[in-house]
GROMACS .gro file of C-alpha atoms in nm:
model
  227
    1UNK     CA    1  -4.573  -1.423   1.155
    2UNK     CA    2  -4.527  -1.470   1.502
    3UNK     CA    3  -4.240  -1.304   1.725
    4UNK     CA    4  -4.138  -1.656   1.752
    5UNK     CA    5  -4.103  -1.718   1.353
    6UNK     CA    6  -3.973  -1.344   1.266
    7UNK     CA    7  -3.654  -1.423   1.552
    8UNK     CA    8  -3.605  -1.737   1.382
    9UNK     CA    9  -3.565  -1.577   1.080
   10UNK     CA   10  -3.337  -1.297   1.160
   11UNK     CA   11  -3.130  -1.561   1.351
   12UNK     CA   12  -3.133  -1.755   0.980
   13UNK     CA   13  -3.021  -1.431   0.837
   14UNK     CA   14  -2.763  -1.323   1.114
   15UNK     CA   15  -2.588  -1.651   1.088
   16UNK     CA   16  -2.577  -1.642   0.650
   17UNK     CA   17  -2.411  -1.293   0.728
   18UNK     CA   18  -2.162  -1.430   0.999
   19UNK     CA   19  -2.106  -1.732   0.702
   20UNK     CA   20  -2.002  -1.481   0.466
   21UNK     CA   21  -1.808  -1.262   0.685
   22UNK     CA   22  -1.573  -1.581   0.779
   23UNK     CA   23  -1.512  -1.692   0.401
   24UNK     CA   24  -1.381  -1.390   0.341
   25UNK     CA   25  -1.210  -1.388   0.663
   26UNK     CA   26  -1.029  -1.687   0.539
   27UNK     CA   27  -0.943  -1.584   0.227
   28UNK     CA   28  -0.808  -1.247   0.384
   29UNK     CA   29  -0.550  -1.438   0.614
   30UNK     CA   30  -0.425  -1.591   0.298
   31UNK     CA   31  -0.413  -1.230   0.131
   32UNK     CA   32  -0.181  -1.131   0.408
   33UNK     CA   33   0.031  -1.420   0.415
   34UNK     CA   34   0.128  -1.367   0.046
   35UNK     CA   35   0.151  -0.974   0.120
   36UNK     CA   36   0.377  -1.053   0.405
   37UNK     CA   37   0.575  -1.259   0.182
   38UNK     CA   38   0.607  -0.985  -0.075
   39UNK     CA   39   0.724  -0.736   0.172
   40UNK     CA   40   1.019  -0.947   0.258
   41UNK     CA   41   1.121  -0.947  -0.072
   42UNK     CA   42   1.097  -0.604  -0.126
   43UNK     CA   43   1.273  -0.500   0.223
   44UNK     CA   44   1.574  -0.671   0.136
   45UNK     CA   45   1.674  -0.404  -0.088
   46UNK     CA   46   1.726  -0.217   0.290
   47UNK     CA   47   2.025  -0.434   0.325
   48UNK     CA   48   2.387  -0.334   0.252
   49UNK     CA   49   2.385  -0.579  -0.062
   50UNK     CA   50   2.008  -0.513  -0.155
   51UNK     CA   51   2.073  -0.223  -0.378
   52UNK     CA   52   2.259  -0.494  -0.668
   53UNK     CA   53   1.918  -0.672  -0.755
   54UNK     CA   54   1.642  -0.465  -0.723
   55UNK     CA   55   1.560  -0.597  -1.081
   56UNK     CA   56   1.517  -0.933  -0.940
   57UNK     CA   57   1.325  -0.877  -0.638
   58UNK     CA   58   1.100  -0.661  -0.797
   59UNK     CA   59   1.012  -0.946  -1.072
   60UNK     CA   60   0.997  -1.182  -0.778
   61UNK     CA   61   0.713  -0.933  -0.644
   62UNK     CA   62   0.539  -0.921  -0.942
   63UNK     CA   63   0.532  -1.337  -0.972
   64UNK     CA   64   0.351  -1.346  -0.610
   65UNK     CA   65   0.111  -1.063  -0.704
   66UNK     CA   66  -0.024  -1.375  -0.949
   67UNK     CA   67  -0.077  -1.526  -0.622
   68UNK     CA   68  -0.250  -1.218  -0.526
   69UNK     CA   69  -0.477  -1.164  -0.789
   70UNK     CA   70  -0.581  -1.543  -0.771
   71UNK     CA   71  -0.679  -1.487  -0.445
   72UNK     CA   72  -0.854  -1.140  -0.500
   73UNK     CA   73  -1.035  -1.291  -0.755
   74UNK     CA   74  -1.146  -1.553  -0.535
   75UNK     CA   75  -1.269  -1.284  -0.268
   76UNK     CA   76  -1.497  -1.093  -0.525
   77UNK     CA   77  -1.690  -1.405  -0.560
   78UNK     CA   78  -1.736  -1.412  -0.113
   79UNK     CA   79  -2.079  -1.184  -0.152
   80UNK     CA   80  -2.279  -0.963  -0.377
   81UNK     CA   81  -2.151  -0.691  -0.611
   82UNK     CA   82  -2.385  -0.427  -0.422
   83UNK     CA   83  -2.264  -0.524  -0.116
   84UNK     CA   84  -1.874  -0.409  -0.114
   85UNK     CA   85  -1.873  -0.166   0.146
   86UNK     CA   86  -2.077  -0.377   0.393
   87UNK     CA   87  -1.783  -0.583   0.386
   88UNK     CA   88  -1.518  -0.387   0.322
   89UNK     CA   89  -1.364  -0.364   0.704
   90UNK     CA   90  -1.227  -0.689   0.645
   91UNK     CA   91  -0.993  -0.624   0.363
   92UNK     CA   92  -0.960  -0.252   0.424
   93UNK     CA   93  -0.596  -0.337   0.571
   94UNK     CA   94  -0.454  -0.528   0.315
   95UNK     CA   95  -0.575  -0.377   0.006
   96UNK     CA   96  -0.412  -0.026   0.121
   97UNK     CA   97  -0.087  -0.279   0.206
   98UNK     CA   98  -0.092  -0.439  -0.141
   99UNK     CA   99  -0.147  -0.079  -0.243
  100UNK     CA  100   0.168   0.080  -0.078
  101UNK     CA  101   0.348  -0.290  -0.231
  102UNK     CA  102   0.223  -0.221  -0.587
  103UNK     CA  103   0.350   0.150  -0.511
  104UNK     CA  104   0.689   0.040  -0.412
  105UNK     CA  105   0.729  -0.221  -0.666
  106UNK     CA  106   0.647   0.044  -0.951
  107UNK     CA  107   0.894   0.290  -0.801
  108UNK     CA  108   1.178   0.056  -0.744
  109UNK     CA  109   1.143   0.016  -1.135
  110UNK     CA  110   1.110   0.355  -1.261
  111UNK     CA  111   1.123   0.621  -0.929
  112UNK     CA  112   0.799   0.711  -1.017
  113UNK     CA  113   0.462   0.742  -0.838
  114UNK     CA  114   0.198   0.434  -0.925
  115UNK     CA  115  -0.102   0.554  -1.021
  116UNK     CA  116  -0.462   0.437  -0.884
  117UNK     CA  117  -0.497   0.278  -1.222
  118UNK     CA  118  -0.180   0.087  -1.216
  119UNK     CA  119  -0.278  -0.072  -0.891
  120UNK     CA  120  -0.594  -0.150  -0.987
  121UNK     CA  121  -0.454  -0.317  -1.296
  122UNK     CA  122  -0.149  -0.502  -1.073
  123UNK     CA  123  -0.415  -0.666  -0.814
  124UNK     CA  124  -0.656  -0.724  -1.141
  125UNK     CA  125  -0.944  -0.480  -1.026
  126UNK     CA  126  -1.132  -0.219  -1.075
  127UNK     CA  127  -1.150   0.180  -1.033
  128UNK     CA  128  -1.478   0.255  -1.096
  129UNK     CA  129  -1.728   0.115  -0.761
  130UNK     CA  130  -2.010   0.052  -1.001
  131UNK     CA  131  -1.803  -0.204  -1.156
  132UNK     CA  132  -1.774  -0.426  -0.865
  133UNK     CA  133  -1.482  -0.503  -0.643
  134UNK     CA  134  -1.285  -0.235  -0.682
  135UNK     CA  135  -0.966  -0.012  -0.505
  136UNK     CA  136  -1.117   0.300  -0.321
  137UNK     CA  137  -0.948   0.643  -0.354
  138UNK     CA  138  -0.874   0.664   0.003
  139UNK     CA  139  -0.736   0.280   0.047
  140UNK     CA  140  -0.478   0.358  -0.278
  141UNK     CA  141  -0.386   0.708  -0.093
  142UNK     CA  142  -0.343   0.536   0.195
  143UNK     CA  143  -0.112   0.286   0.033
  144UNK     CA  144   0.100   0.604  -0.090
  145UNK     CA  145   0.149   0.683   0.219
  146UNK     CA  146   0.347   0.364   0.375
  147UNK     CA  147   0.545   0.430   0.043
  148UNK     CA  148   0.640   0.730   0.167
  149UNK     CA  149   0.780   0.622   0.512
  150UNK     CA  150   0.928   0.297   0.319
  151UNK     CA  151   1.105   0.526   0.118
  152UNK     CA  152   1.249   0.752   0.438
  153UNK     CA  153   1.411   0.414   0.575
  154UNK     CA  154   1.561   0.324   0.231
  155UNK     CA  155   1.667   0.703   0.215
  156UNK     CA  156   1.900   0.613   0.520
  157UNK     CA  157   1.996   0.298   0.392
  158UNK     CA  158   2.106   0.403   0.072
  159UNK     CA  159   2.361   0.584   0.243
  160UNK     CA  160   2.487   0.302   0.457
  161UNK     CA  161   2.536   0.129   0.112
  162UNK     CA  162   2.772   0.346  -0.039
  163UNK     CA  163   2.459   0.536  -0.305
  164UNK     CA  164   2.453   0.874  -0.198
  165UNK     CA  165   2.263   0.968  -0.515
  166UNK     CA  166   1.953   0.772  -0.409
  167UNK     CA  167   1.875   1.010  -0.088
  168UNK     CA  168   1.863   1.313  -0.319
  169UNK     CA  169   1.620   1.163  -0.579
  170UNK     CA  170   1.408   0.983  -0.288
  171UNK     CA  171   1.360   1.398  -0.112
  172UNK     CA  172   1.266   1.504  -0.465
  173UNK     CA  173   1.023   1.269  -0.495
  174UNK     CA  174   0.872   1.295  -0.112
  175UNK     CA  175   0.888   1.674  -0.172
  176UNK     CA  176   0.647   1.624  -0.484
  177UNK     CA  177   0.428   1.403  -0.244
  178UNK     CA  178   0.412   1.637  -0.010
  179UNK     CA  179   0.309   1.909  -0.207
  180UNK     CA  180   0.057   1.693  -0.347
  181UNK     CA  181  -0.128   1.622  -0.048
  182UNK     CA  182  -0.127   1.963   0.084
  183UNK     CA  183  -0.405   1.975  -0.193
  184UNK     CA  184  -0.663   1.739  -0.041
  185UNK     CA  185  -0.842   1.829   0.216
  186UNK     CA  186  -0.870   1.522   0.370
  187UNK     CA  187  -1.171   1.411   0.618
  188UNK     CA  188  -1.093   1.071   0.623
  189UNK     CA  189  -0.939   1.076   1.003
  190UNK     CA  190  -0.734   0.776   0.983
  191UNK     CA  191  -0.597   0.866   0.652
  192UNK     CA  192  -0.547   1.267   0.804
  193UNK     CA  193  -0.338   1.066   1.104
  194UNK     CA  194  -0.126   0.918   0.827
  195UNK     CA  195  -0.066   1.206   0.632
  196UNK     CA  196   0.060   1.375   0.921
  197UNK     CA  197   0.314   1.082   0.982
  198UNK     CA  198   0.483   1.222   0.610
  199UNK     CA  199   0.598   1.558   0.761
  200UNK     CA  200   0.796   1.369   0.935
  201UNK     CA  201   0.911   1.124   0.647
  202UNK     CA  202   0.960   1.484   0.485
  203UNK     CA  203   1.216   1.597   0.760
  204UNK     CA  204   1.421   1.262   0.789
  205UNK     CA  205   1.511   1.261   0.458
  206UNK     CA  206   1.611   1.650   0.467
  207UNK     CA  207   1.820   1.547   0.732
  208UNK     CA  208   1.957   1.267   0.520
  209UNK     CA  209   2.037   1.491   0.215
  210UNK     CA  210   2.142   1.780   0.523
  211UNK     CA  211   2.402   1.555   0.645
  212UNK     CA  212   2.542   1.419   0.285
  213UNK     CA  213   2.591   1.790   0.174
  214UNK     CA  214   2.765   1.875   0.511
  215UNK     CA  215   3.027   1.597   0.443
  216UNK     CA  216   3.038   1.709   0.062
  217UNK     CA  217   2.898   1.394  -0.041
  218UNK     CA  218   2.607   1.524  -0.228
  219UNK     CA  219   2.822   1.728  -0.432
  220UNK     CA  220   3.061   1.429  -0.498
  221UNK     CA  221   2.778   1.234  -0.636
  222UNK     CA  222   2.610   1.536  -0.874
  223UNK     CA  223   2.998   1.581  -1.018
  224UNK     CA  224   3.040   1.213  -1.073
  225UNK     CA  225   2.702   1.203  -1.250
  226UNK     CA  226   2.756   1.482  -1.450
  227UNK     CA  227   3.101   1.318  -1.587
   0.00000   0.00000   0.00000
C-alpha cells in the first residue's frame, strides 16, 4: 500500500467516525430537548402553588421519560456495543441530567433516594457495561448530586409555601447523603468538584431548618403532626 492509498483510507475511516459521532449528536439534541421539557415540569413544584400536584407532575414526568427511552433506545443502535466509552462524551451530560430527573421524580413520590437500578430501569438500560449501553456509576452519582442542590432550592421554597415540615425531612435526607459520600473516595475530579458543591447544599438547608426553629415554626409543625 502506498502512503497515498493508506491516507485515503484513514481519511475513509476518519470520516465513518465523524458520521457516527453526528447521528448521535442528533439524537442527543433531541435527548435534551425532552429532558429540558421534563425539568419544567418538575420545577414547577418550586412555585407557591406547586406543592398541590406533585402527583400530577410527577406522572407527567414519567409519560415523557417514554419519550426518553424511545429515544435512548434509538441511540444504542448509533455504534457498536464495544464501543460505549469511545463515545460516551457525547451523552455524558444528559444521562447524569436524566439521572438527577429520574432521582427527583422517585423522591417527589416517596422522599426516598433512587437507586442506580431504578434509573437504569426508568431510562430502559442497563447496569452491568458488558451488557451494552448502560448507566455508569459515576454518571448516576453524579445525577444524585443535582438532586441534592434541587432539593436545597425546594427546601427554601417549601417554606415560602406555607410547608414547614418539608425543610426538616429534605435536611434529614441531605444529611444521609452527605454521610454517604463521605464514604467514597472519589477520583473522578469533576464529580469531586460536585460533591464539594453539597457542603454547601448541606449548610443552606441547616440554615433553613435554623431559621424555622428560631421562629418556633419547626416545633409548630412536629406538634401538629403528632396530633
Amino acid at each position: 500500500m502506498s502512503v497515498t492509498e493508506m491516507f485515503s483510507y484513514i481519511q475513509g475511516f476518519l470520516n465513518a467516525d465523524q458520521d457516527v459521532r453526528e447521528d448521535i449528536r442528533k439524537v442527543v439534541q433531541v435527548l435534551e430537548q425532552t429532558a429540558r421539557e421534563i425539568l419544567t415540569v418538575l420545577q414547577s413544584v418550586h412555585q407557591p402553588s406547586g406543592f398541590k400536584d406533585i402527583p400530577s407532575k410527577c406522572q407527567r414526568a414519567r409519560e415523557l421519560f417514554c419519550t426518553i427511552r424511545t429515544h435512548i433506545g434509538q441511540l444504542k443502535n448509533k455504534f457498536p456495543v464495544e464501543q460505549y466509552y469511545r463515545y460516551h462524551e457525547h451523552w455524558r451530560f444528559v444521562l447524569q441530567r436524566l439521572a438527577f430527573l429520574s432521582a427527583f421524580v422517585v423522591y417527589l413520590e416517596t422522599e426516598s433516594l433512587v437507586t442506580r437500578e431504578e434509573v437504569a430501569q426508568i431510562l430502559a438500560i442497563e447496569v452491568d457495561r458488558e451488557k451494552g449501553f448502560h448507566l455508569d456509576m459515576e454518571d448516576y452519582l453524579a445525577g444524585v448530586l443535582i438532586l441534592a442542590s434541587e432539593l436545597s432550592r425546594l427546601a427554601v421554597n417549601s417554606v415560602t409555601a406555607g410547608d414547614y415540615g418539608r425543610p426538616l425531612r429534605i435536611s434529614n435526607f441531605i444529611n444521609e447523603l452527605d454521610s454517604g459520600f463521605r464514604l467514597l473516595n472519589l477520583k473522578n475530579d469533576p464529580l469531586r468538584k460536585r460533591y464539594d458543591g453539597l457542603k454547601y447544599d448541606v449548610k443552606k438547608i441547616e440554615e433553613v431548618v435554623y431559621d424555622l426553629s428560631i421562629r418556633g415554626l419547626a416545633k409548630e409543625q412536629e406538634t401538629g403532626g403528632d396530633k
